[in-house]
mmCIF file of C-alpha atoms in Angstrom:
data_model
loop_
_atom_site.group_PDB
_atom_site.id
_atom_site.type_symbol
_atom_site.label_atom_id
_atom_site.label_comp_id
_atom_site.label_asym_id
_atom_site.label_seq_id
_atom_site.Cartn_x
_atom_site.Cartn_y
_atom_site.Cartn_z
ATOM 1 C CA UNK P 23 95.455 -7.029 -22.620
ATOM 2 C CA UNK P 24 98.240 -8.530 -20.531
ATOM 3 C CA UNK P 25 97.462 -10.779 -17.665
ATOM 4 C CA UNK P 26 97.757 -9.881 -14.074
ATOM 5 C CA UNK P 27 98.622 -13.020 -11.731
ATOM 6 C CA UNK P 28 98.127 -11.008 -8.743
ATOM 7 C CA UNK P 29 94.746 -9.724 -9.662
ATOM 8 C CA UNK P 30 92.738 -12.204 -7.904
ATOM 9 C CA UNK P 31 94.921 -11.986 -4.681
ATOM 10 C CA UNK P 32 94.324 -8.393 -4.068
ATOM 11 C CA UNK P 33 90.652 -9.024 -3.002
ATOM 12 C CA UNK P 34 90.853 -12.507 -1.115
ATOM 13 C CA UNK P 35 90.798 -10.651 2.216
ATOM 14 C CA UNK P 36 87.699 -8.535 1.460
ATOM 15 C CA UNK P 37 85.443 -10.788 -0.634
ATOM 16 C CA UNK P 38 83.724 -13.169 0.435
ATOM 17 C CA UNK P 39 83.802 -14.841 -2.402
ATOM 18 C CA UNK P 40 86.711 -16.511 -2.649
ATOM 19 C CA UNK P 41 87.461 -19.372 -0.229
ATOM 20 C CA UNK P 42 91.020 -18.502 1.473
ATOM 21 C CA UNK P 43 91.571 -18.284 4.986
ATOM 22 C CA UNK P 44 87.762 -18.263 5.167
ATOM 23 C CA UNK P 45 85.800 -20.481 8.423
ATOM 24 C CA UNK P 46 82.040 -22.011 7.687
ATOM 25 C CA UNK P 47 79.781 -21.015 10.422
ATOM 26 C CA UNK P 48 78.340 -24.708 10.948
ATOM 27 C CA UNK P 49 79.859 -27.698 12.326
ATOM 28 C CA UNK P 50 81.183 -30.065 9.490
ATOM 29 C CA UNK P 51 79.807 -33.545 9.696
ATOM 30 C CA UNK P 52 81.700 -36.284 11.188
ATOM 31 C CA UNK P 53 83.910 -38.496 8.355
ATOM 32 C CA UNK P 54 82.446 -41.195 6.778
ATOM 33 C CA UNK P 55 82.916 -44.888 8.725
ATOM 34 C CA UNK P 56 85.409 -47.400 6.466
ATOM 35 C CA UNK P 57 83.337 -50.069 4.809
ATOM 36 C CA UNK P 58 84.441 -52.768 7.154
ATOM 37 C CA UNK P 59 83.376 -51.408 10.384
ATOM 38 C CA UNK P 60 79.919 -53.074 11.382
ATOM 39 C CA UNK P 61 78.256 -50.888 14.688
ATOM 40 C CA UNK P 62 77.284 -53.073 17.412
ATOM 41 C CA UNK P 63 73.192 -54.422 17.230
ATOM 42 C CA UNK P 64 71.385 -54.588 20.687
ATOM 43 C CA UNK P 65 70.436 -57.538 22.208
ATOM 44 C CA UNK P 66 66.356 -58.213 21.729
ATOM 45 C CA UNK P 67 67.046 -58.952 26.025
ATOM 46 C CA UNK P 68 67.662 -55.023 26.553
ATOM 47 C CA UNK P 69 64.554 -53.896 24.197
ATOM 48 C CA UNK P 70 61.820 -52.918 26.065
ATOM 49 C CA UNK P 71 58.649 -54.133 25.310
ATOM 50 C CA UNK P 72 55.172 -52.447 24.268
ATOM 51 C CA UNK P 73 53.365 -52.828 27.189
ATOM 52 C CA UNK P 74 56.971 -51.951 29.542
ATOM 53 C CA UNK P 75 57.153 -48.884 27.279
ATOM 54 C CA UNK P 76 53.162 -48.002 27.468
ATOM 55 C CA UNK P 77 53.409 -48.697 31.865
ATOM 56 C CA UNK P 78 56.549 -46.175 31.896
ATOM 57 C CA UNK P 79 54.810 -43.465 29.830
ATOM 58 C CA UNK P 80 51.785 -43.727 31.467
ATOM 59 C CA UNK P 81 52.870 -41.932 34.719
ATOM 60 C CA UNK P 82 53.927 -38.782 32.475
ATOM 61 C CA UNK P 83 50.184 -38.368 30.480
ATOM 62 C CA UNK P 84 48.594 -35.336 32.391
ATOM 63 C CA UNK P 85 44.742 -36.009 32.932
ATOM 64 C CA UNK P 86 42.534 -32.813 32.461
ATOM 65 C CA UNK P 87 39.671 -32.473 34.298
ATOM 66 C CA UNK P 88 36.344 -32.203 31.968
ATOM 67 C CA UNK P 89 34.516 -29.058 32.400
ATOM 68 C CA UNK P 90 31.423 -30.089 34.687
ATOM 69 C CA UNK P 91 28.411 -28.789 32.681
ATOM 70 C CA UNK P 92 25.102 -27.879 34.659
ATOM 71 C CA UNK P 93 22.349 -28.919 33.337
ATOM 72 C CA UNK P 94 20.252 -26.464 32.163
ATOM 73 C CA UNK P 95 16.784 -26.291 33.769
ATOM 74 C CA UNK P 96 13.954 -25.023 32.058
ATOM 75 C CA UNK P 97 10.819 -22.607 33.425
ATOM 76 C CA UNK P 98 7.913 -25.913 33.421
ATOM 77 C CA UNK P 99 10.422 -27.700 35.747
ATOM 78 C CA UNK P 100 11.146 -24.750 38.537
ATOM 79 C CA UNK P 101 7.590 -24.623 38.234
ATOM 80 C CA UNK P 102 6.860 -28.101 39.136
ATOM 81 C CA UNK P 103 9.601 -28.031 41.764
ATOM 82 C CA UNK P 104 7.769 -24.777 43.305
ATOM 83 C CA UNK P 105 4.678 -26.449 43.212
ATOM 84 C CA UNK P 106 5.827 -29.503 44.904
ATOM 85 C CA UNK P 107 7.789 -26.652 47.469
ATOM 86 C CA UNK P 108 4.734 -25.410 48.355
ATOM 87 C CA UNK P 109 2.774 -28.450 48.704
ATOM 88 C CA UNK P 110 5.443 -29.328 51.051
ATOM 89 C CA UNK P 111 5.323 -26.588 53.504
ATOM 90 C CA UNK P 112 1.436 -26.702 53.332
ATOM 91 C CA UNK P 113 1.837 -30.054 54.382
ATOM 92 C CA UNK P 114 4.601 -29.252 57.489
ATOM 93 C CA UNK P 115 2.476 -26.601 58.445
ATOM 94 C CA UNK P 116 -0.988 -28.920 58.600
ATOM 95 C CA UNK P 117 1.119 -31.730 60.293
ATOM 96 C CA UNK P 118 2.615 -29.100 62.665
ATOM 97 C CA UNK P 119 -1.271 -27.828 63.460
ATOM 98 C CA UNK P 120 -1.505 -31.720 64.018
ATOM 99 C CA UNK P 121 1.099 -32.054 66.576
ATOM 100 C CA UNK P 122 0.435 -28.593 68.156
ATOM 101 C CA UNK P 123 -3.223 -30.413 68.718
ATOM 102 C CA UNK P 124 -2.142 -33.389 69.731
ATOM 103 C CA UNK P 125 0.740 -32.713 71.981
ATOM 104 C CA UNK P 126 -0.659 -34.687 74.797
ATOM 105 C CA UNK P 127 -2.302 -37.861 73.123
ATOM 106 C CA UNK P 128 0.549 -38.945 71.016
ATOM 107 C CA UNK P 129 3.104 -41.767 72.357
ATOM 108 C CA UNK P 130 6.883 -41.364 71.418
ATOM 109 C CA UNK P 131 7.003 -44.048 68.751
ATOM 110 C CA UNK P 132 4.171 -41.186 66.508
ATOM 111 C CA UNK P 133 6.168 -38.139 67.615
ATOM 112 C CA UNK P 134 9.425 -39.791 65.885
ATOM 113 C CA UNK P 135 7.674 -41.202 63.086
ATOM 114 C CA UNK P 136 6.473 -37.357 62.685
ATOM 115 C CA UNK P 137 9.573 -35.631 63.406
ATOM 116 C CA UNK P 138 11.047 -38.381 60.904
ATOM 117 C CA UNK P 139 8.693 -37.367 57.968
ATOM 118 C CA UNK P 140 9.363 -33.508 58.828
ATOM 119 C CA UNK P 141 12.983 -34.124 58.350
ATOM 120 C CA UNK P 142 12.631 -35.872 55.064
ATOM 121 C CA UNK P 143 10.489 -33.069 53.971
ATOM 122 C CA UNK P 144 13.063 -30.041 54.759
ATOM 123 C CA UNK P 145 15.635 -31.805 53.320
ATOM 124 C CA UNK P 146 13.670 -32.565 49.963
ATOM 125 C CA UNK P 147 12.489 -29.008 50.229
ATOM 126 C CA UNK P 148 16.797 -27.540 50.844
ATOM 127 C CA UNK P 149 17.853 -30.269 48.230
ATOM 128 C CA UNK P 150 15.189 -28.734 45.801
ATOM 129 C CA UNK P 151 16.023 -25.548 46.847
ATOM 130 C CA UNK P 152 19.436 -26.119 46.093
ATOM 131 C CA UNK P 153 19.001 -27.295 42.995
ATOM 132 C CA UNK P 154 16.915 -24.490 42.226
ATOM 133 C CA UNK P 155 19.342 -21.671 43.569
ATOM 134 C CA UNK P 156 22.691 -20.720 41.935
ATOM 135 C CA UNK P 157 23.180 -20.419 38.359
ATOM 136 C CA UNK P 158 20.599 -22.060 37.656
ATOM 137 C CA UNK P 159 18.543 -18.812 39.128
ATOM 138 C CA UNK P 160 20.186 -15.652 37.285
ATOM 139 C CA UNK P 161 19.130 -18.280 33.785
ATOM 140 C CA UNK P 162 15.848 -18.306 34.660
ATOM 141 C CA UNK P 163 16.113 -14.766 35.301
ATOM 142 C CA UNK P 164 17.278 -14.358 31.636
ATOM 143 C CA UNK P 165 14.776 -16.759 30.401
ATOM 144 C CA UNK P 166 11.893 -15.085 31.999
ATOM 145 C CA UNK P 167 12.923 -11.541 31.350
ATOM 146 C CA UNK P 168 13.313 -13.009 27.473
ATOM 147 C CA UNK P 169 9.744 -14.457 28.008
ATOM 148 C CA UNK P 170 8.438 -11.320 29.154
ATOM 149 C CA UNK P 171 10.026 -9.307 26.713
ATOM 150 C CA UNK P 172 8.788 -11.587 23.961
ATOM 151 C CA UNK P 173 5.150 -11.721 25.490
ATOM 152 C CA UNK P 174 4.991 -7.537 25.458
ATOM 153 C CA UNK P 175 6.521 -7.802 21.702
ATOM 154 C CA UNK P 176 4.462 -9.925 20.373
ATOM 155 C CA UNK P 177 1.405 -7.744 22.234
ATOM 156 C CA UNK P 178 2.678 -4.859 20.780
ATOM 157 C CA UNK P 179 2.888 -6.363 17.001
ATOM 158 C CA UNK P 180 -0.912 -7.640 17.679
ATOM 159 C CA UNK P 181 -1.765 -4.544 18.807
ATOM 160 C CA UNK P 182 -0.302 -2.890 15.701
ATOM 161 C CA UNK P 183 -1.991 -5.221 13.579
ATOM 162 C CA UNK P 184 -5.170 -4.359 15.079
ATOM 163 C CA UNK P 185 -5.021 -1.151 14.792
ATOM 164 C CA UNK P 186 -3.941 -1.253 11.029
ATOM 165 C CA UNK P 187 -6.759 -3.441 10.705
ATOM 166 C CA UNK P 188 -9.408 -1.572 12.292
ATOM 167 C CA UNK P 189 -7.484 1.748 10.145
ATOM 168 C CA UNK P 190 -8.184 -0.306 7.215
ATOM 169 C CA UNK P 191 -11.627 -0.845 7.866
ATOM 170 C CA UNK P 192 -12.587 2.649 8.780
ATOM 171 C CA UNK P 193 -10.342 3.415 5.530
ATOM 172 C CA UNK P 194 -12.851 0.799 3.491
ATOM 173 C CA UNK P 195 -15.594 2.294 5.460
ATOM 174 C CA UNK P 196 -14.881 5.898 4.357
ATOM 175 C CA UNK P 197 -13.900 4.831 0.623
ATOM 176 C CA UNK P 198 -17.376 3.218 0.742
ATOM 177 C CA UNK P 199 -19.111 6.166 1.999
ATOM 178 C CA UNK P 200 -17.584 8.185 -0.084
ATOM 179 C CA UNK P 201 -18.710 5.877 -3.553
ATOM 180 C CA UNK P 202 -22.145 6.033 -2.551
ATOM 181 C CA UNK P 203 -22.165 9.617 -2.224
ATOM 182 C CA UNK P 204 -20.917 9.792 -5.620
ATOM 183 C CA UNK P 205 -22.827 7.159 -7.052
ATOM 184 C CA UNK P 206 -26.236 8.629 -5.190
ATOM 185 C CA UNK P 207 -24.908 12.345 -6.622
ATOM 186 C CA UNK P 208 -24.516 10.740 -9.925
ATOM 187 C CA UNK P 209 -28.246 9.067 -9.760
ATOM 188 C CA UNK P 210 -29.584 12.336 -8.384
ATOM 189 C CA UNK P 211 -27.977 14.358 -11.479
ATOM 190 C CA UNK P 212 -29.270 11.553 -13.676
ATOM 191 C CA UNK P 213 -32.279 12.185 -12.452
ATOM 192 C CA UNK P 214 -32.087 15.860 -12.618
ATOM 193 C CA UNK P 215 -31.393 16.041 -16.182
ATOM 194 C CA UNK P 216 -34.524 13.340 -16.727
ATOM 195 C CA UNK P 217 -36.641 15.677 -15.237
ATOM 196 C CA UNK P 218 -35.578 19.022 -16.676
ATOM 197 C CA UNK P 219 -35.881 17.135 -20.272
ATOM 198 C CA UNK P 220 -39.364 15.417 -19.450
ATOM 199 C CA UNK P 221 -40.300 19.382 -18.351
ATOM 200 C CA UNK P 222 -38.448 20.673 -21.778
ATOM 201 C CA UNK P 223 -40.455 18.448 -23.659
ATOM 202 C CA UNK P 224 -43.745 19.079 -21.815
ATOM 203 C CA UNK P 225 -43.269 22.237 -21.985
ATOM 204 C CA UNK P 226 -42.577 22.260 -25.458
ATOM 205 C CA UNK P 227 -45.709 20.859 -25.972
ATOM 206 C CA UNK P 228 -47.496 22.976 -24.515
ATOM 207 C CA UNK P 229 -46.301 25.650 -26.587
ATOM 208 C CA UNK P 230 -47.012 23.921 -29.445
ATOM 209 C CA UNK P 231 -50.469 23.458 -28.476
ATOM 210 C CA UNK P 232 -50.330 27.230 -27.262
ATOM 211 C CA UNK P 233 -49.121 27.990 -30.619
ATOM 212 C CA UNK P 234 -52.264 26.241 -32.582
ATOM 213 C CA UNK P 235 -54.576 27.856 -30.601
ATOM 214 C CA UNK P 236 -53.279 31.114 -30.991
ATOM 215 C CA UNK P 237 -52.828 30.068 -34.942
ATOM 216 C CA UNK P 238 -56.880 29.273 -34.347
ATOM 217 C CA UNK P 239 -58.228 31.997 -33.118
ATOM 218 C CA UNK P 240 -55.672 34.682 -35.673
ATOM 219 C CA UNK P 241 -58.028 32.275 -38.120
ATOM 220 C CA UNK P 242 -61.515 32.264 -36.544
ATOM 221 C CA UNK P 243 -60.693 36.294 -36.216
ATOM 222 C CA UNK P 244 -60.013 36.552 -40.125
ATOM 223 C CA UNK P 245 -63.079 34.265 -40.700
ATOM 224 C CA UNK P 246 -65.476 36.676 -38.993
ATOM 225 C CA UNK P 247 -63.473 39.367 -41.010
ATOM 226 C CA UNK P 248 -64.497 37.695 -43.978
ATOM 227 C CA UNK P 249 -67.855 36.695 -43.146
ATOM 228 C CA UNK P 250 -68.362 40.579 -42.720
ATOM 229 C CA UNK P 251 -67.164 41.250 -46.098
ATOM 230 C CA UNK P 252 -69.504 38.602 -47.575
ATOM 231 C CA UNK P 253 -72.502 39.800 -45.720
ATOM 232 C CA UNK P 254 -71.702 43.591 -46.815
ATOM 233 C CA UNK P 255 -70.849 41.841 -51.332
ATOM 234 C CA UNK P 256 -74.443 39.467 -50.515
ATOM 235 C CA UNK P 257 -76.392 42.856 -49.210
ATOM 236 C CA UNK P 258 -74.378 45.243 -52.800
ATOM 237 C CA UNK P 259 -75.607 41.832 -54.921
ATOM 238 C CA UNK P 260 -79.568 42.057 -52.971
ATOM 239 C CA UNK P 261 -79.817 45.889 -53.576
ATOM 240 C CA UNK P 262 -78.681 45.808 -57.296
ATOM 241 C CA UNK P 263 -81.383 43.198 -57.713
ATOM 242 C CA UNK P 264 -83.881 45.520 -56.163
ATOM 243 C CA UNK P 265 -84.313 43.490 -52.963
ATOM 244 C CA UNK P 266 -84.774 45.278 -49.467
ATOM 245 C CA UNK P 267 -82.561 43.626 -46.667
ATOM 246 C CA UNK P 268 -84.155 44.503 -43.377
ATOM 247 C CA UNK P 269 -81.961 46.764 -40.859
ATOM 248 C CA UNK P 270 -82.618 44.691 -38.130
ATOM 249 C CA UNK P 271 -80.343 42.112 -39.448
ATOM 250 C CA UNK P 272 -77.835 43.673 -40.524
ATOM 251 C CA UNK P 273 -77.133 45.039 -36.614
ATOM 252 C CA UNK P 274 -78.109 41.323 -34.948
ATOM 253 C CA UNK P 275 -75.566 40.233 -37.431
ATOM 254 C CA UNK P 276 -72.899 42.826 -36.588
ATOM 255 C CA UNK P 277 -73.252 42.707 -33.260
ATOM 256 C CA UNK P 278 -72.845 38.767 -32.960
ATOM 257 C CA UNK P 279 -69.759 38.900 -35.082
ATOM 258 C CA UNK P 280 -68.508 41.255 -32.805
ATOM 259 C CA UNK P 281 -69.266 39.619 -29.324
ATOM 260 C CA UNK P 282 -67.350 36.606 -31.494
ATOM 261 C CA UNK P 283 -64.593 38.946 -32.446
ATOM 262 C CA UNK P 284 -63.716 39.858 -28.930
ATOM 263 C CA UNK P 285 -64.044 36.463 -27.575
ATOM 264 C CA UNK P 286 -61.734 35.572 -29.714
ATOM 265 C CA UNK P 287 -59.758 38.223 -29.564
ATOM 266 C CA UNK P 288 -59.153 37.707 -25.778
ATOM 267 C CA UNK P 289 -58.678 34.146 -25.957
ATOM 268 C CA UNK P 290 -55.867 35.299 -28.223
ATOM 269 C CA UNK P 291 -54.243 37.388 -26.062
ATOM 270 C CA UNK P 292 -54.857 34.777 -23.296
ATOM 271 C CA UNK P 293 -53.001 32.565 -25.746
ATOM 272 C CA UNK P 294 -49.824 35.043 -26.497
ATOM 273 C CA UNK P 295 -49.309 36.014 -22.697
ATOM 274 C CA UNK P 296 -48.989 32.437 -22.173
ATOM 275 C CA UNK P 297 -46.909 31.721 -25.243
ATOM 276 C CA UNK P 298 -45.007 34.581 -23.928
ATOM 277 C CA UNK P 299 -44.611 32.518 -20.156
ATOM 278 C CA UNK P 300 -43.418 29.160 -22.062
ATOM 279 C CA UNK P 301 -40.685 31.043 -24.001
ATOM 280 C CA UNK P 302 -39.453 32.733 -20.970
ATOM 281 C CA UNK P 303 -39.240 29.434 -18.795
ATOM 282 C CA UNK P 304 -37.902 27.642 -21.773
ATOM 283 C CA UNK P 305 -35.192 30.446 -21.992
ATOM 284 C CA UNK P 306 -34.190 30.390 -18.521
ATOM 285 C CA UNK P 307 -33.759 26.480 -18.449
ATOM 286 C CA UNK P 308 -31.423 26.358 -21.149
ATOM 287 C CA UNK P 309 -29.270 29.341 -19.622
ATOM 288 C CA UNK P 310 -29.346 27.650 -16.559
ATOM 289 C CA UNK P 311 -28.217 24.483 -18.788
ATOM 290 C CA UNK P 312 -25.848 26.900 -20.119
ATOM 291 C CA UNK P 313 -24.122 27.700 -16.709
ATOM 292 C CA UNK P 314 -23.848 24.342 -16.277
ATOM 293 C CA UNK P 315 -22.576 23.052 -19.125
ATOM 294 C CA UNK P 316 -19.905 26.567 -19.169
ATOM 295 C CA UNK P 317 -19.130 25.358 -14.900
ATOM 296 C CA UNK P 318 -18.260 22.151 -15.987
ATOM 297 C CA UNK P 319 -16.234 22.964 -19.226
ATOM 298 C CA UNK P 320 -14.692 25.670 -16.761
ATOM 299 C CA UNK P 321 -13.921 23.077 -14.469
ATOM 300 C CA UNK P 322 -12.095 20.892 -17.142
ATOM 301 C CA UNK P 323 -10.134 23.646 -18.743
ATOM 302 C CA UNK P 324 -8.849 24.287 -14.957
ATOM 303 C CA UNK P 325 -8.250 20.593 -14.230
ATOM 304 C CA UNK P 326 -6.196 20.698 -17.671
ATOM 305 C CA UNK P 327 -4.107 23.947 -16.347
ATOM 306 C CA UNK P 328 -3.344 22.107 -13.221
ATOM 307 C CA UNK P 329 -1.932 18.828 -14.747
ATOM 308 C CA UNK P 330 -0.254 21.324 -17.404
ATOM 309 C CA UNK P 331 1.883 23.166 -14.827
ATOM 310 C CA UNK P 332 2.483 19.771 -12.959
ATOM 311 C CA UNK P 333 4.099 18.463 -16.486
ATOM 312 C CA UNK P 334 5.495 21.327 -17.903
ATOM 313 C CA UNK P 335 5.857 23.739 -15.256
ATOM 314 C CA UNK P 336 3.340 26.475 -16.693
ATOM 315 C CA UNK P 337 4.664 27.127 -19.722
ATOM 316 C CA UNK P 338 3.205 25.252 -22.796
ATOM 317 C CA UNK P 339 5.581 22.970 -24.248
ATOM 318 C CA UNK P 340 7.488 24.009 -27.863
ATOM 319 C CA UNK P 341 6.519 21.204 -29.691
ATOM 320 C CA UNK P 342 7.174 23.015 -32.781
ATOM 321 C CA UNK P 343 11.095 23.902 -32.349
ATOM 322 C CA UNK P 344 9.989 27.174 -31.349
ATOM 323 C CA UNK P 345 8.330 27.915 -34.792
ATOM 324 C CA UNK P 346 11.422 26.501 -36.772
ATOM 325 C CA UNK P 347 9.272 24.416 -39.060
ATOM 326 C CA UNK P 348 12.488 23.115 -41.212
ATOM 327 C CA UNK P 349 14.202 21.961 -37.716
ATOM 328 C CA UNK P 350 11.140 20.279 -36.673
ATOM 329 C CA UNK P 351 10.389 18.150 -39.668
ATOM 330 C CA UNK P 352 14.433 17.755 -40.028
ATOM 331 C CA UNK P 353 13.959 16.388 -36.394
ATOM 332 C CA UNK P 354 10.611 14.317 -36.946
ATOM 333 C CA UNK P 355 12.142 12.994 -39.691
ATOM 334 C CA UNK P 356 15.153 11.777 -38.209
ATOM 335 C CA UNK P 357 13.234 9.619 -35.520
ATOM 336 C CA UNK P 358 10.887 8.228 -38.209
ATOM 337 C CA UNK P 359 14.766 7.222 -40.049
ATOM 338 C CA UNK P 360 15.833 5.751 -36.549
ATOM 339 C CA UNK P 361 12.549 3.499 -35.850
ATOM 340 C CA UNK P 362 12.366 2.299 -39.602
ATOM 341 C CA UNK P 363 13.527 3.929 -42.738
ATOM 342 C CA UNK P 364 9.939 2.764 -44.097
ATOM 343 C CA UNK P 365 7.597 3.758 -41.346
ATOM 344 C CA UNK P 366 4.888 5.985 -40.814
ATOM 345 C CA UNK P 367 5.428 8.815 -38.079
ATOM 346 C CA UNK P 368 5.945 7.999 -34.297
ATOM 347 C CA UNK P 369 2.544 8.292 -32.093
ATOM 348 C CA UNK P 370 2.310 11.056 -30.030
ATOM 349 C CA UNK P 371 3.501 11.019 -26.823
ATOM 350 C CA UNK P 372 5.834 8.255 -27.451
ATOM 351 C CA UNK P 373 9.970 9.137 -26.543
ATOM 352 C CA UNK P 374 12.220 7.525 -28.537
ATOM 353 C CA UNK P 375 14.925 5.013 -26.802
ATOM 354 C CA UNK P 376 18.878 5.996 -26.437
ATOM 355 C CA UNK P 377 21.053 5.388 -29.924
ATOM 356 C CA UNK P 378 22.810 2.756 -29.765
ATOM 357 C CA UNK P 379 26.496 3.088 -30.073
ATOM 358 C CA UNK P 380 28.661 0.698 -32.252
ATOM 359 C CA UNK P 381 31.446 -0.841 -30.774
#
């Protein structure tokens, strides 16, 4: 490459850069003094002093005024300065009743001494007044509308709380009510059930003493039976031997065995229509213990169908994977590999926690 000597020259008018021709935009400084020159010192004469210097700049400091604060006046005092207001004017007007009265009778030395002591009192009563009056006025507007406000709130929030408490009391109240009734239903059905078993059993036995007396008289029946049959061998045995047996007998005989025969017979029948009763009455408690017993399993299964369709919406739940048996013990067996690769089975109705994930 071969050098240019003009290169540089062709952009000194149109760059910046490069320093020919080209004017700073500040004033230079002013040359440095030779070292001999020594500037001329004051005389300690012409230097003013502190305090000269403090008495001429003192005429220059602008004073501000300070902001006048009123003093704020709270509700007990207007209320002590309208109490000594009124006690004021009662007193003009009873002094004025007094000088109305006594018009005539009092020299000129008592009517100034009066007049004097009215003055003093309407201008304590316009200084308080004033004092009162102004700002002063529209805060104790504020304060007493705040005071108001805070007086109806705080009625309102005891109100409230009465009420609440007098809604939990009635609430108590009812709950109350409403455990006694159970509890007294409860005793009543305990009761109930006491009664129909001490009737059960009573009437049980009574049938079993029905029963043995109908079992006695089938036996004193067959035991007249028999003595018949023993009379009639005793009478064969009495003619074989040659012996006479006397007619008369025989028919007293038969005809006392059967006056016993249907005594007995009707005590039996007596016996079985009762027997008959007991069963019946025995039958129709336990159906009625039945319907109970079918109400209140009724009830239950119904209770159970309710809290069914709350959990699973109506439909019974597919515990089973739908009847794939391979899936659900693939599944089962899974969890029981996530809680512990030794344990037993999880409890039912537990739900396993989320997997953890690795990072």
């Amino acid at each position: 490459m071969s050098y240019n000597p003009n290169f540089y020259n062709k952009f000194r008018r149109n760059n910046a850069t490069f320093h020919h021709n080209f004017r700073p935009h500040f004033v230079p400084p002013p040359p440095a003094p030779p070292p001999f020159f020594i500037p001329p010192t004051l005389s300690s004469e012409n230097i003013p002093t502190d305090q000269e210097f403090l008495k001429g700049f003192e005429p220059h400091i602008s004073v501000g005024k300070s902001p006048v604060h009123n003093k704020k006046i709270s509700i007990s005092e207007v209320r002590e300065k309208l109490h000594t207001i009124i006690l004021s004017l009662n007193n003009l007007k009873a002094k004025d009743k007094m000088l109305t009265e006594n018009i005539s009778k009092l020299s000129d030395e008592e009517w100034s001494s009066h007049f004097k002591q009215i003055e003093e009192k309407k201008a304590f009563i316009d200084s308080t007044l004033t004092q009162i009056k102004g700002p002063s006025l529209d805060v104790l507007q504020k304060l007493l509308a705040k005071r108001v406000a805070k007086r109806l709130r705080l009625k309102r929030v005891r109100s409230e709380i009465k009420k609440e408490k007098e809604d939990k009391w009635k609430e108590q109240k009812e709950r109350s009510r409403k455990i006694d009734e159970n509890l007294q239903r409860i005793k009543d059905d305990i009761i109930r059930a006491q009664q129909e078993q001490e009737a059960k059993l009573e009437a049980d036995v009574v049938l079993k003493e029905v029963m043995r007396k109908k079992n006695d008289a089938k036996k004193c029946i067959m035991k007249l039976d028999l003595l018949v049959k023993l009379r009639k061998a005793r009478q064969n045995t009495a003619k074989g031997r040659g012996e006479t047996v006397p007619e008369s007998e025989t028919v007293a005989f038969h005809a006392g065995i059967e006056t016993l025969k249907v005594e007995w017979t009707y005590k039996l029948s007596a016996y079985e229509a009762e027997e008959i009763e007991l069963r019946a009455k025995l039958k129709e408690d336990s159906g009625q213990q039945d319907m109970l017993t079918n109400a209140t399993e009724k009830e239950v299964a119904n209770n159970l169908v309710k809290w069914r369709e709350t959990l699973f919406g109506g439909q019974l739940p597919q515990v089973d994977l739908r009847g794939d048996v391979t899936r659900f013990i693939a599944v089962r067996s899974q969890w029981d590999q996530y809680v512990s690769s030794e344990g037993t089975a999880l409890p039912i109705g537990w739900v396993p926690p989320a997997k953890k994930v690795d990072s």
